[in-house]
Short mmCIF file of C-alpha atoms and ligand atoms in Angstrom, two decimals:
data_model
loop_
_atom_site.label_atom_id
_atom_site.label_comp_id
_atom_site.label_asym_id
_atom_site.label_seq_id
_atom_site.Cartn_x
_atom_site.Cartn_y
_atom_site.Cartn_z
CA MET M 1247 -41.06 24.79 15.20
CA PRO M 1248 -39.26 24.40 18.53
CA ASN M 1249 -38.40 20.73 17.97
CA ALA M 1250 -37.26 21.02 14.37
CA PRO M 1251 -33.97 19.15 13.93
CA ILE M 1252 -31.10 21.57 13.68
CA PHE M 1253 -28.80 19.29 11.78
CA PRO M 1254 -30.13 18.11 8.41
CA ASP M 1255 -29.74 14.49 7.31
CA SER M 1256 -27.04 15.56 4.91
CA PHE M 1257 -24.91 16.98 7.75
CA LEU M 1258 -21.37 15.58 7.81
CA TRP M 1259 -20.34 14.28 11.22
CA GLY M 1260 -16.64 13.75 11.01
CA ALA M 1261 -13.30 13.64 12.69
CA ALA M 1262 -10.01 14.96 11.35
CA THR M 1263 -6.35 13.95 11.33
CA SER M 1264 -3.23 14.79 9.35
CA ALA M 1265 -0.64 12.60 7.69
CA TYR M 1266 2.52 13.31 9.65
CA GLN M 1267 0.63 13.37 12.95
CA ILE M 1268 -0.77 9.84 12.69
CA GLU M 1269 0.67 7.77 9.86
CA GLY M 1270 4.14 6.78 11.05
CA SER M 1271 6.41 4.94 8.56
CA PRO M 1272 7.41 8.31 7.02
CA LEU M 1273 9.86 6.81 4.54
CA ALA M 1274 7.96 3.61 3.73
CA ASP M 1275 7.38 2.42 0.17
CA GLY M 1276 9.68 4.96 -1.43
CA ALA M 1277 8.38 8.13 0.28
CA GLY M 1278 10.62 11.20 0.39
CA ALA M 1279 11.38 12.84 3.74
CA SER M 1280 9.41 15.91 4.79
CA ILE M 1281 10.51 19.00 6.68
CA TRP M 1282 8.84 17.52 9.76
CA HIS M 1283 10.96 14.40 9.48
CA ARG M 1284 14.03 16.61 9.55
CA PHE M 1285 12.74 19.10 12.13
CA SER M 1286 11.71 16.44 14.64
CA ARG M 1287 15.16 14.83 14.43
CA SER M 1288 16.92 18.11 15.18
CA PRO M 1289 17.95 18.22 18.86
CA GLY M 1290 15.69 20.24 21.12
CA LEU M 1291 12.99 21.16 18.62
CA THR M 1292 10.22 18.83 19.81
CA ALA M 1293 9.14 17.86 23.33
CA ASN M 1294 11.12 14.80 24.49
CA GLY M 1295 12.71 14.59 21.06
CA ASP M 1296 9.47 13.00 19.81
CA THR M 1297 9.15 12.28 16.09
CA GLY M 1298 6.42 11.01 13.77
CA ASP M 1299 8.38 7.84 13.00
CA VAL M 1300 5.69 5.62 14.53
CA ALA M 1301 2.95 8.04 15.64
CA CYS M 1302 -0.33 6.07 15.59
CA ASP M 1303 1.03 3.59 13.04
CA HIS M 1304 -2.02 4.46 10.97
CA TYR M 1305 -0.07 3.69 7.80
CA ARG M 1306 -0.42 0.03 8.74
CA ARG M 1307 -3.48 0.14 11.00
CA TRP M 1308 -5.83 2.21 8.84
CA ARG M 1309 -8.31 -0.64 8.41
CA GLY M 1310 -8.83 -0.85 12.17
CA ASP M 1311 -9.11 2.92 12.33
CA ILE M 1312 -11.88 2.91 9.72
CA ALA M 1313 -13.66 0.26 11.80
CA LEU M 1314 -13.46 2.61 14.79
CA MET M 1315 -14.92 5.46 12.71
CA ARG M 1316 -17.83 3.20 11.86
CA GLU M 1317 -18.27 2.27 15.48
CA LEU M 1318 -18.63 5.97 16.30
CA GLY M 1319 -21.11 6.45 13.47
CA LEU M 1320 -18.99 9.00 11.62
CA ASN M 1321 -20.12 9.68 8.08
CA ALA M 1322 -17.10 11.82 7.18
CA TYR M 1323 -13.35 11.73 7.69
CA ARG M 1324 -10.85 14.49 6.99
CA PHE M 1325 -7.25 13.43 6.46
CA SER M 1326 -4.24 14.86 4.66
CA ILE M 1327 -2.02 13.50 1.96
CA ALA M 1328 1.74 13.46 2.47
CA TRP M 1329 3.13 15.19 -0.62
CA GLY M 1330 6.42 13.28 -0.27
CA ARG M 1331 4.68 9.89 -0.47
CA ILE M 1332 3.31 10.87 -3.88
CA LEU M 1333 6.32 12.80 -5.23
CA PRO M 1334 9.37 11.80 -3.16
CA SER M 1335 11.40 14.71 -4.54
CA GLY M 1336 8.43 17.06 -4.42
CA THR M 1337 8.32 17.30 -8.22
CA GLY M 1338 8.89 14.83 -11.04
CA ALA M 1339 8.34 11.09 -10.80
CA VAL M 1340 5.17 9.80 -9.16
CA ASN M 1341 5.57 7.08 -6.54
CA GLU M 1342 2.72 4.67 -7.26
CA ARG M 1343 3.21 2.83 -3.96
CA GLY M 1344 2.56 6.05 -2.06
CA LEU M 1345 -0.53 6.72 -4.13
CA ASP M 1346 -1.73 3.18 -3.44
CA PHE M 1347 -1.85 3.89 0.27
CA TYR M 1348 -4.37 6.69 -0.27
CA ARG M 1349 -6.26 4.76 -2.95
CA GLN M 1350 -6.82 1.93 -0.50
CA LEU M 1351 -7.70 4.27 2.35
CA VAL M 1352 -10.27 6.07 0.22
CA ASP M 1353 -11.79 2.83 -1.05
CA GLY M 1354 -11.98 1.59 2.53
CA LEU M 1355 -13.74 4.76 3.63
CA LEU M 1356 -16.22 4.64 0.77
CA GLU M 1357 -17.01 0.99 1.48
CA ALA M 1358 -17.69 1.99 5.08
CA GLY M 1359 -20.05 4.76 3.97
CA ILE M 1360 -17.66 7.48 5.17
CA THR M 1361 -17.18 10.56 2.97
CA PRO M 1362 -13.49 11.29 2.45
CA ASN M 1363 -12.29 14.90 2.72
CA ALA M 1364 -8.66 15.26 1.66
CA THR M 1365 -6.28 18.09 2.47
CA LEU M 1366 -3.38 18.42 0.07
CA TYR M 1367 -1.05 20.25 2.41
CA HIS M 1368 -0.99 19.86 6.18
CA TRP M 1369 2.52 21.18 6.82
CA ASP M 1370 4.71 18.26 5.70
CA LEU M 1371 6.55 19.88 2.79
CA PRO M 1372 8.95 17.52 1.00
CA GLU M 1373 12.45 18.22 2.33
CA ALA M 1374 13.73 18.28 -1.25
CA LEU M 1375 11.53 21.30 -1.96
CA ASP M 1376 12.59 23.07 1.21
CA ASN M 1377 16.14 22.65 -0.05
CA ARG M 1378 15.05 24.63 -3.10
CA GLY M 1379 13.63 27.43 -0.97
CA GLY M 1380 10.31 25.85 -0.03
CA TRP M 1381 7.52 28.38 0.44
CA LEU M 1382 9.96 31.21 -0.25
CA ASN M 1383 10.45 30.11 -3.86
CA ARG M 1384 7.83 31.48 -6.25
CA ASP M 1385 8.01 28.25 -8.29
CA ILE M 1386 6.23 26.46 -5.47
CA ALA M 1387 2.86 27.54 -6.88
CA ASP M 1388 3.58 25.35 -9.93
CA TRP M 1389 5.12 22.54 -7.89
CA PHE M 1390 2.00 22.44 -5.72
CA ALA M 1391 -0.40 22.59 -8.65
CA ASP M 1392 1.46 19.72 -10.35
CA TYR M 1393 1.24 17.60 -7.21
CA ALA M 1394 -2.45 18.54 -6.81
CA ARG M 1395 -3.11 17.53 -10.41
CA VAL M 1396 -1.60 14.08 -9.79
CA MET M 1397 -3.98 13.65 -6.85
CA PHE M 1398 -7.03 14.95 -8.74
CA ARG M 1399 -6.34 12.56 -11.61
CA ALA M 1400 -5.86 9.61 -9.28
CA LEU M 1401 -8.70 10.25 -6.85
CA GLY M 1402 -10.76 13.19 -8.11
CA ASP M 1403 -13.70 10.92 -8.88
CA ARG M 1404 -13.71 9.24 -5.48
CA ILE M 1405 -12.96 12.13 -3.10
CA PRO M 1406 -15.82 14.63 -3.18
CA MET M 1407 -14.16 17.26 -0.98
CA TRP M 1408 -10.66 18.64 -1.27
CA SER M 1409 -8.83 21.37 0.58
CA THR M 1410 -5.72 22.98 -0.77
CA LEU M 1411 -3.99 24.13 2.43
CA ASN M 1412 -4.53 23.54 6.10
CA GLU M 1413 -4.07 26.73 8.11
CA PRO M 1414 -1.66 28.77 6.02
CA TRP M 1415 -1.43 31.18 8.97
CA VAL M 1416 0.27 28.50 11.06
CA VAL M 1417 2.61 27.59 8.21
CA THR M 1418 3.83 31.17 8.05
CA ASP M 1419 3.63 32.21 11.69
CA GLY M 1420 5.12 28.98 13.09
CA GLY M 1421 7.41 28.15 10.19
CA TYR M 1422 8.76 31.51 9.03
CA LEU M 1423 8.08 34.21 11.64
CA HIS M 1424 8.35 32.67 15.11
CA GLY M 1425 10.10 29.44 14.21
CA ALA M 1426 8.39 26.98 16.56
CA LEU M 1427 7.36 24.76 13.65
CA ALA M 1428 9.18 23.38 10.60
CA PRO M 1429 11.15 24.71 8.84
CA GLY M 1430 11.85 26.77 11.96
CA HIS M 1431 12.80 30.14 10.46
CA ARG M 1432 12.45 33.44 12.33
CA ASN M 1433 12.48 36.13 9.73
CA LEU M 1434 10.23 39.15 9.35
CA PHE M 1435 11.03 39.46 5.66
CA GLU M 1436 10.31 35.84 4.87
CA ALA M 1437 6.90 35.65 6.52
CA PRO M 1438 4.90 37.70 3.99
CA ILE M 1439 6.71 36.00 1.10
CA ALA M 1440 5.77 32.57 2.46
CA THR M 1441 2.17 33.72 2.93
CA HIS M 1442 1.93 35.05 -0.56
CA ASN M 1443 3.39 31.92 -2.14
CA LEU M 1444 1.07 29.73 -0.08
CA MET M 1445 -1.85 31.69 -1.44
CA ARG M 1446 -0.54 31.60 -5.01
CA ALA M 1447 -0.17 27.83 -4.62
CA HIS M 1448 -3.75 27.66 -3.35
CA GLY M 1449 -5.00 29.57 -6.40
CA ALA M 1450 -3.00 27.46 -8.82
CA ALA M 1451 -4.29 24.23 -7.28
CA VAL M 1452 -7.90 25.42 -7.45
CA GLN M 1453 -7.37 26.20 -11.14
CA ALA M 1454 -5.95 22.70 -11.64
CA TYR M 1455 -8.98 21.24 -9.91
CA ARG M 1456 -11.37 23.00 -12.25
CA SER M 1457 -9.75 21.37 -15.25
CA GLU M 1458 -9.39 17.91 -13.68
CA ALA M 1459 -12.35 17.28 -11.39
CA LYS M 1460 -15.86 18.49 -10.73
CA GLN M 1461 -16.84 18.20 -7.08
CA ALA M 1462 -15.76 20.60 -4.33
CA ILE M 1463 -12.54 22.31 -3.36
CA GLY M 1464 -11.93 24.83 -0.60
CA LEU M 1465 -9.43 26.33 1.79
CA VAL M 1466 -9.04 25.55 5.49
CA VAL M 1467 -8.14 28.39 7.82
CA ASN M 1468 -7.84 28.67 11.58
CA LEU M 1469 -9.82 31.56 12.97
CA GLU M 1470 -9.86 33.14 16.40
CA PRO M 1471 -12.05 36.13 17.29
CA LYS M 1472 -9.96 38.92 18.81
CA TYR M 1473 -11.69 40.90 21.54
CA PRO M 1474 -10.05 44.19 22.55
CA ALA M 1475 -9.11 44.07 26.23
CA SER M 1476 -10.46 47.62 26.71
CA GLU M 1477 -11.99 50.47 24.77
CA ARG M 1478 -8.65 52.29 24.72
CA ASP M 1479 -7.51 53.26 21.24
CA ASP M 1480 -4.30 51.27 21.45
CA ASP M 1481 -6.13 48.08 22.52
CA LEU M 1482 -8.71 48.55 19.78
CA ALA M 1483 -5.92 48.97 17.22
CA ALA M 1484 -4.08 45.93 18.63
CA ALA M 1485 -7.21 43.80 18.25
CA ARG M 1486 -7.62 45.01 14.67
CA ARG M 1487 -4.00 44.11 13.86
CA ALA M 1488 -4.37 40.69 15.44
CA ASP M 1489 -7.60 40.10 13.54
CA ALA M 1490 -6.08 41.20 10.23
CA TYR M 1491 -3.02 39.01 10.73
CA MET M 1492 -4.84 35.86 11.73
CA ASN M 1493 -8.41 36.03 10.45
CA ARG M 1494 -8.47 38.27 7.40
CA GLN M 1495 -5.01 37.75 5.87
CA TYR M 1496 -5.86 34.52 4.08
CA LEU M 1497 -9.61 34.77 3.54
CA ASP M 1498 -9.43 38.33 2.26
CA ALA M 1499 -6.80 37.23 -0.24
CA ALA M 1500 -8.70 34.13 -1.36
CA CYS M 1501 -12.22 35.57 -1.37
CA LEU M 1502 -11.74 39.32 -1.91
CA GLY M 1503 -8.46 39.38 -3.82
CA SER M 1504 -6.62 41.75 -1.46
CA TYR M 1505 -4.64 41.68 1.78
CA PRO M 1506 -5.86 43.68 4.79
CA GLU M 1507 -4.44 47.18 5.06
CA GLU M 1508 -3.08 46.52 8.58
CA LEU M 1509 -0.44 44.14 7.19
CA ARG M 1510 1.47 47.06 5.72
CA ASP M 1511 1.68 48.57 9.17
CA ILE M 1512 2.67 45.25 10.79
CA PHE M 1513 5.40 44.33 8.33
CA GLY M 1514 6.62 47.79 7.38
CA ASP M 1515 9.61 47.53 5.01
CA ALA M 1516 9.23 43.76 4.93
CA TRP M 1517 5.87 44.00 3.16
CA PRO M 1518 6.25 43.14 -0.54
CA GLU M 1519 3.51 44.84 -2.52
CA PRO M 1520 1.82 41.98 -4.43
CA SER M 1521 1.06 42.35 -8.12
CA ALA M 1522 -2.50 42.50 -9.45
CA ALA M 1523 -1.79 39.36 -11.52
CA ASP M 1524 -0.84 37.43 -8.38
CA MET M 1525 -3.97 38.59 -6.58
CA ALA M 1526 -6.08 37.49 -9.54
CA LEU M 1527 -4.49 34.02 -9.37
CA ILE M 1528 -5.20 33.82 -5.64
CA LYS M 1529 -8.83 34.87 -5.91
CA GLN M 1530 -10.35 31.74 -7.43
CA PRO M 1531 -13.96 30.86 -6.71
CA ILE M 1532 -13.99 28.14 -4.07
CA ASP M 1533 -16.80 25.79 -3.12
CA PHE M 1534 -16.55 26.03 0.67
CA ILE M 1535 -14.53 27.48 3.50
CA GLY M 1536 -13.19 25.14 6.16
CA ILE M 1537 -12.85 26.71 9.59
CA ASN M 1538 -10.67 25.32 12.33
CA TYR M 1539 -11.69 26.79 15.66
CA TYR M 1540 -10.05 26.22 19.03
CA THR M 1541 -10.14 29.39 21.08
CA ARG M 1542 -10.62 33.14 21.19
CA ASN M 1543 -8.24 35.86 22.25
CA VAL M 1544 -8.67 38.92 24.46
CA THR M 1545 -6.09 41.25 23.01
CA GLU M 1546 -4.16 44.13 24.52
CA HIS M 1547 -1.57 46.47 23.06
CA TRP M 1548 1.94 45.27 23.95
CA PRO M 1549 4.72 47.20 22.22
CA LEU M 1550 7.46 44.66 23.01
CA ALA M 1551 5.92 41.82 21.00
CA LEU M 1552 7.24 42.70 17.59
CA PRO M 1553 6.11 42.84 14.88
CA LEU M 1554 2.46 42.53 15.95
CA ARG M 1555 2.57 44.54 19.16
CA TRP M 1556 -0.16 42.73 21.04
CA ARG M 1557 -0.52 39.99 23.62
CA GLY M 1558 -3.37 37.92 24.97
CA VAL M 1559 -4.91 38.65 28.36
CA ARG M 1560 -5.64 35.67 30.59
CA GLN M 1561 -9.26 35.39 31.70
CA PRO M 1562 -9.41 34.54 35.41
CA GLN M 1563 -12.83 32.86 35.29
CA ALA M 1564 -12.20 30.70 32.26
CA THR M 1565 -11.20 27.09 31.74
CA TYR M 1566 -7.92 26.65 29.86
CA THR M 1567 -6.82 23.57 27.96
CA GLU M 1568 -3.45 21.87 28.27
CA THR M 1569 -2.19 23.92 25.37
CA GLY M 1570 -3.11 27.09 27.28
CA TRP M 1571 -6.13 27.94 25.15
CA GLU M 1572 -9.23 29.47 26.71
CA VAL M 1573 -12.39 27.41 26.26
CA HIS M 1574 -14.94 29.79 24.76
CA ALA M 1575 -17.71 28.19 22.74
CA PRO M 1576 -19.71 31.39 21.95
CA SER M 1577 -16.77 32.55 19.85
CA LEU M 1578 -17.33 29.64 17.50
CA THR M 1579 -20.84 30.93 16.79
CA ARG M 1580 -19.43 34.41 16.40
CA ILE M 1581 -16.70 33.43 13.96
CA LEU M 1582 -19.05 31.37 11.77
CA LEU M 1583 -21.48 34.28 11.52
CA TRP M 1584 -18.61 36.68 10.88
CA VAL M 1585 -17.40 34.59 7.94
CA LYS M 1586 -20.93 34.60 6.53
CA GLU M 1587 -21.19 38.38 6.89
CA ARG M 1588 -17.79 39.21 5.49
CA TYR M 1589 -17.39 36.66 2.71
CA GLY M 1590 -20.97 35.91 1.73
CA ASN M 1591 -23.27 33.04 2.54
CA GLN M 1592 -21.39 30.04 1.24
CA PRO M 1593 -21.04 26.47 2.48
CA LEU M 1594 -18.99 26.29 5.67
CA TYR M 1595 -17.49 23.32 7.45
CA VAL M 1596 -15.99 23.28 10.89
CA THR M 1597 -12.99 21.28 9.74
CA GLU M 1598 -11.34 21.08 13.18
CA ASN M 1599 -12.52 21.70 16.73
CA GLY M 1600 -11.30 20.03 19.88
CA ALA M 1601 -9.19 20.30 23.00
CA ALA M 1602 -6.11 18.89 24.68
CA PHE M 1603 -6.87 17.85 28.23
CA TYR M 1604 -4.81 15.47 30.30
CA ASP M 1605 -5.52 11.77 29.78
CA PRO M 1606 -3.41 9.01 31.32
CA PRO M 1607 -0.98 7.14 29.04
CA LYS M 1608 -2.95 3.93 29.52
CA ALA M 1609 -6.67 3.30 29.71
CA ILE M 1610 -7.97 2.53 33.20
CA ASP M 1611 -10.18 -0.58 33.30
CA GLY M 1612 -10.53 -0.24 29.57
CA ARG M 1613 -11.93 3.29 29.84
CA ILE M 1614 -10.84 6.88 29.47
CA ASP M 1615 -13.13 9.36 31.18
CA ASP M 1616 -12.53 12.85 29.88
CA PRO M 1617 -15.35 15.00 31.25
CA LEU M 1618 -13.72 18.30 30.31
CA ARG M 1619 -13.52 17.22 26.68
CA VAL M 1620 -17.15 16.01 26.77
CA ASP M 1621 -18.17 19.48 27.98
CA TYR M 1622 -16.04 21.08 25.31
CA TYR M 1623 -17.76 19.12 22.53
CA ARG M 1624 -21.24 19.64 23.95
CA GLU M 1625 -20.82 23.40 24.14
CA HIS M 1626 -19.08 23.77 20.80
CA LEU M 1627 -21.59 21.62 18.94
CA ARG M 1628 -24.31 23.77 20.45
CA ALA M 1629 -22.42 26.82 19.24
CA VAL M 1630 -22.45 25.37 15.72
CA ALA M 1631 -26.21 24.83 15.95
CA GLU M 1632 -26.59 28.41 17.15
CA ALA M 1633 -24.68 29.70 14.11
CA MET M 1634 -26.90 27.58 11.85
CA ARG M 1635 -29.98 29.10 13.48
CA GLY M 1636 -28.40 32.48 12.77
CA GLY M 1637 -28.24 31.64 9.08
CA ALA M 1638 -24.71 30.27 8.62
CA ASP M 1639 -24.71 27.49 6.02
CA VAL M 1640 -22.70 25.00 8.10
CA ARG M 1641 -22.72 21.62 6.41
CA GLY M 1642 -20.44 19.56 8.58
CA TYR M 1643 -18.29 19.31 11.67
CA TYR M 1644 -15.03 17.44 12.23
CA ALA M 1645 -13.72 16.75 15.72
CA TRP M 1646 -10.00 17.24 16.16
CA SER M 1647 -8.87 14.65 16.45
CA LEU M 1648 -9.92 11.11 15.68
CA LEU M 1649 -6.86 9.81 17.55
CA ASP M 1650 -4.39 11.15 20.08
CA ASN M 1651 -1.40 12.00 17.91
CA PHE M 1652 1.89 13.81 17.33
CA GLU M 1653 1.14 17.38 18.36
CA TRP M 1654 3.97 18.94 16.33
CA SER M 1655 6.64 20.54 18.50
CA LEU M 1656 4.74 19.39 21.60
CA GLY M 1657 5.29 15.79 20.54
CA TYR M 1658 3.04 13.24 22.24
CA SER M 1659 2.71 15.33 25.41
CA LYS M 1660 -0.73 16.67 24.48
CA ARG M 1661 -3.70 14.49 23.69
CA PHE M 1662 -6.48 15.79 21.46
CA GLY M 1663 -8.15 12.51 20.47
CA ILE M 1664 -11.71 11.32 20.94
CA ILE M 1665 -9.96 7.95 20.75
CA HIS M 1666 -7.07 7.34 23.15
CA VAL M 1667 -3.85 5.82 21.86
CA ASP M 1668 -1.57 3.84 24.14
CA TYR M 1669 1.72 4.59 22.39
CA GLU M 1670 3.43 1.53 23.90
CA THR M 1671 0.97 -0.97 22.47
CA GLN M 1672 -0.96 1.08 19.88
CA GLN M 1673 -4.13 -0.01 21.69
CA ARG M 1674 -7.02 2.31 20.85
CA THR M 1675 -9.74 3.12 23.42
CA VAL M 1676 -12.77 5.23 22.60
CA LYS M 1677 -12.86 8.00 25.22
CA ALA M 1678 -16.06 9.14 26.95
CA SER M 1679 -15.93 12.16 24.60
CA GLY M 1680 -15.91 9.78 21.61
CA ARG M 1681 -18.94 7.97 23.02
CA PHE M 1682 -20.67 11.28 23.68
CA TYR M 1683 -20.01 12.39 20.10
CA ALA M 1684 -21.34 9.04 18.83
CA ASP M 1685 -24.56 9.65 20.80
CA VAL M 1686 -24.88 13.14 19.35
CA ILE M 1687 -24.48 11.68 15.86
CA ARG M 1688 -26.94 8.85 16.54
CA THR M 1689 -29.59 11.32 17.73
CA GLN M 1690 -28.76 13.76 14.90
CA GLY M 1691 -27.92 16.40 17.47
CA GLU M 1692 -31.06 16.00 19.57
CA LEU M 1693 -29.00 15.03 22.59
CA LEU M 1694 -27.57 18.54 22.58
CA GLN M 1695 -31.01 20.00 23.09
CA LYS M 1696 -31.85 17.61 25.92
CA GLN M 1697 -28.79 18.04 28.12
CA ASP M 1698 -28.04 20.99 30.34
CA ARG M 1699 -24.56 22.48 30.82
CA ASN M 1700 -23.64 19.74 33.24
CA GLY M 1701 -24.71 16.94 30.97
CA PHE M 1702 -27.96 16.15 32.81
CA ALA M 1703 -30.99 15.32 30.73
C1 BGC L 1447 -3.79 21.86 13.30
C2 BGC L 1447 -3.53 20.49 13.84
C3 BGC L 1447 -3.14 20.57 15.30
C4 BGC L 1447 -4.28 21.21 16.06
C5 BGC L 1447 -4.06 21.34 17.55
C6 BGC L 1447 -4.49 22.79 14.25
O1 BGC L 1447 -3.83 24.02 14.26
O2 BGC L 1447 -4.40 21.79 12.05
O3 BGC L 1447 -2.55 19.87 13.08
O4 BGC L 1447 -2.80 19.34 15.84
O5 BGC L 1447 -4.52 22.48 15.57
O6 BGC L 1447 -2.99 22.16 17.83
#
């Protein structure tokens, strides 16, 4: 059936955001500060000293943002909940006013026919918990499960899809090993401890979900195929290390109940042998895997880059985004099929995919033309379809991001949105990529079959 629709009617066409990146008003209505609030105020840690104090002012403009989602035809929206709005001290008393924000948002989405998909942790740990050791403190598994339980009780009936963590790899690598992200530590010994506690927290929250709510919960990871730069043994081993560290570390733990062997080699004395009881807690059945995909990596052995001993090799023929990431859509197909092979055929969602390309600070004649981003979406959506043809059970796709937003330590210098934000006025403008995505949604993906690589029908 050559013309059979690739994307079923039930397919979720979404866009994604996260709390600290878009909400603004970080301390409003009794919220407790997060590590990002503190990190972004520390001199020199973010580009231009940017903070999330205002961001996209979504905390006050969410109604308009839902209207824009409708205009694009989205039927799904992935957002995250700021732990510190719910529990200002991280544990203990619940802040009803913080909960109300998400209650209203979710009701607004449901009224608009948009399926909410909530992430419990997208990097904004309450500062009060960081002061108690944060992800290095084993108690955090209970703290997280308690917070999760509050959310499941409040909104478990109205939010059909939950994720425990967004990209635990980034939390550890950026927050505890290389220090570019909050809380900004650089410590070989801390990194595996943080990883392990993140995963224990994930397991504990999934357990809490099973006793409180009945729809779907999963884990969101960022994956990046690693291609050895040559057939030399040291490059092959480097690619295996890179793959273990980024792609298998979290999914092996969650789905197979073990960490990849290579981690012992990478961390050496800093590797704490986990107990069987911890691994049993981590390996909870989950209902889906969320995959964030941005780029691939061609990997070569590089002994100076400790502890991983590899570096990426730039591809002279490729397009690179503003964040220096190679555009490589076939790797999205590859990674989706790899997940299916390695972890079994379970529901998959592409929970983030997108690109930072330059856009001007203000719309020009009311328009933002972003042809490179249009190409990016066309090719990556085709790559998703290709994986589905190959048997991957992909049930939805979320563009990153709905709005230009606070790109962590890069501040507002990089724009990922399918909707442009003029940060001076908070004016939103749907970019050409947003209109393209809306057309793909309207035609249920048929547009992707009609256009060639250059966008001609
Ligand atoms: C994160 C987002 C981030 C995006 C682009 C993902 O790693 O989940 O928060 O903005 O990539 O860097």
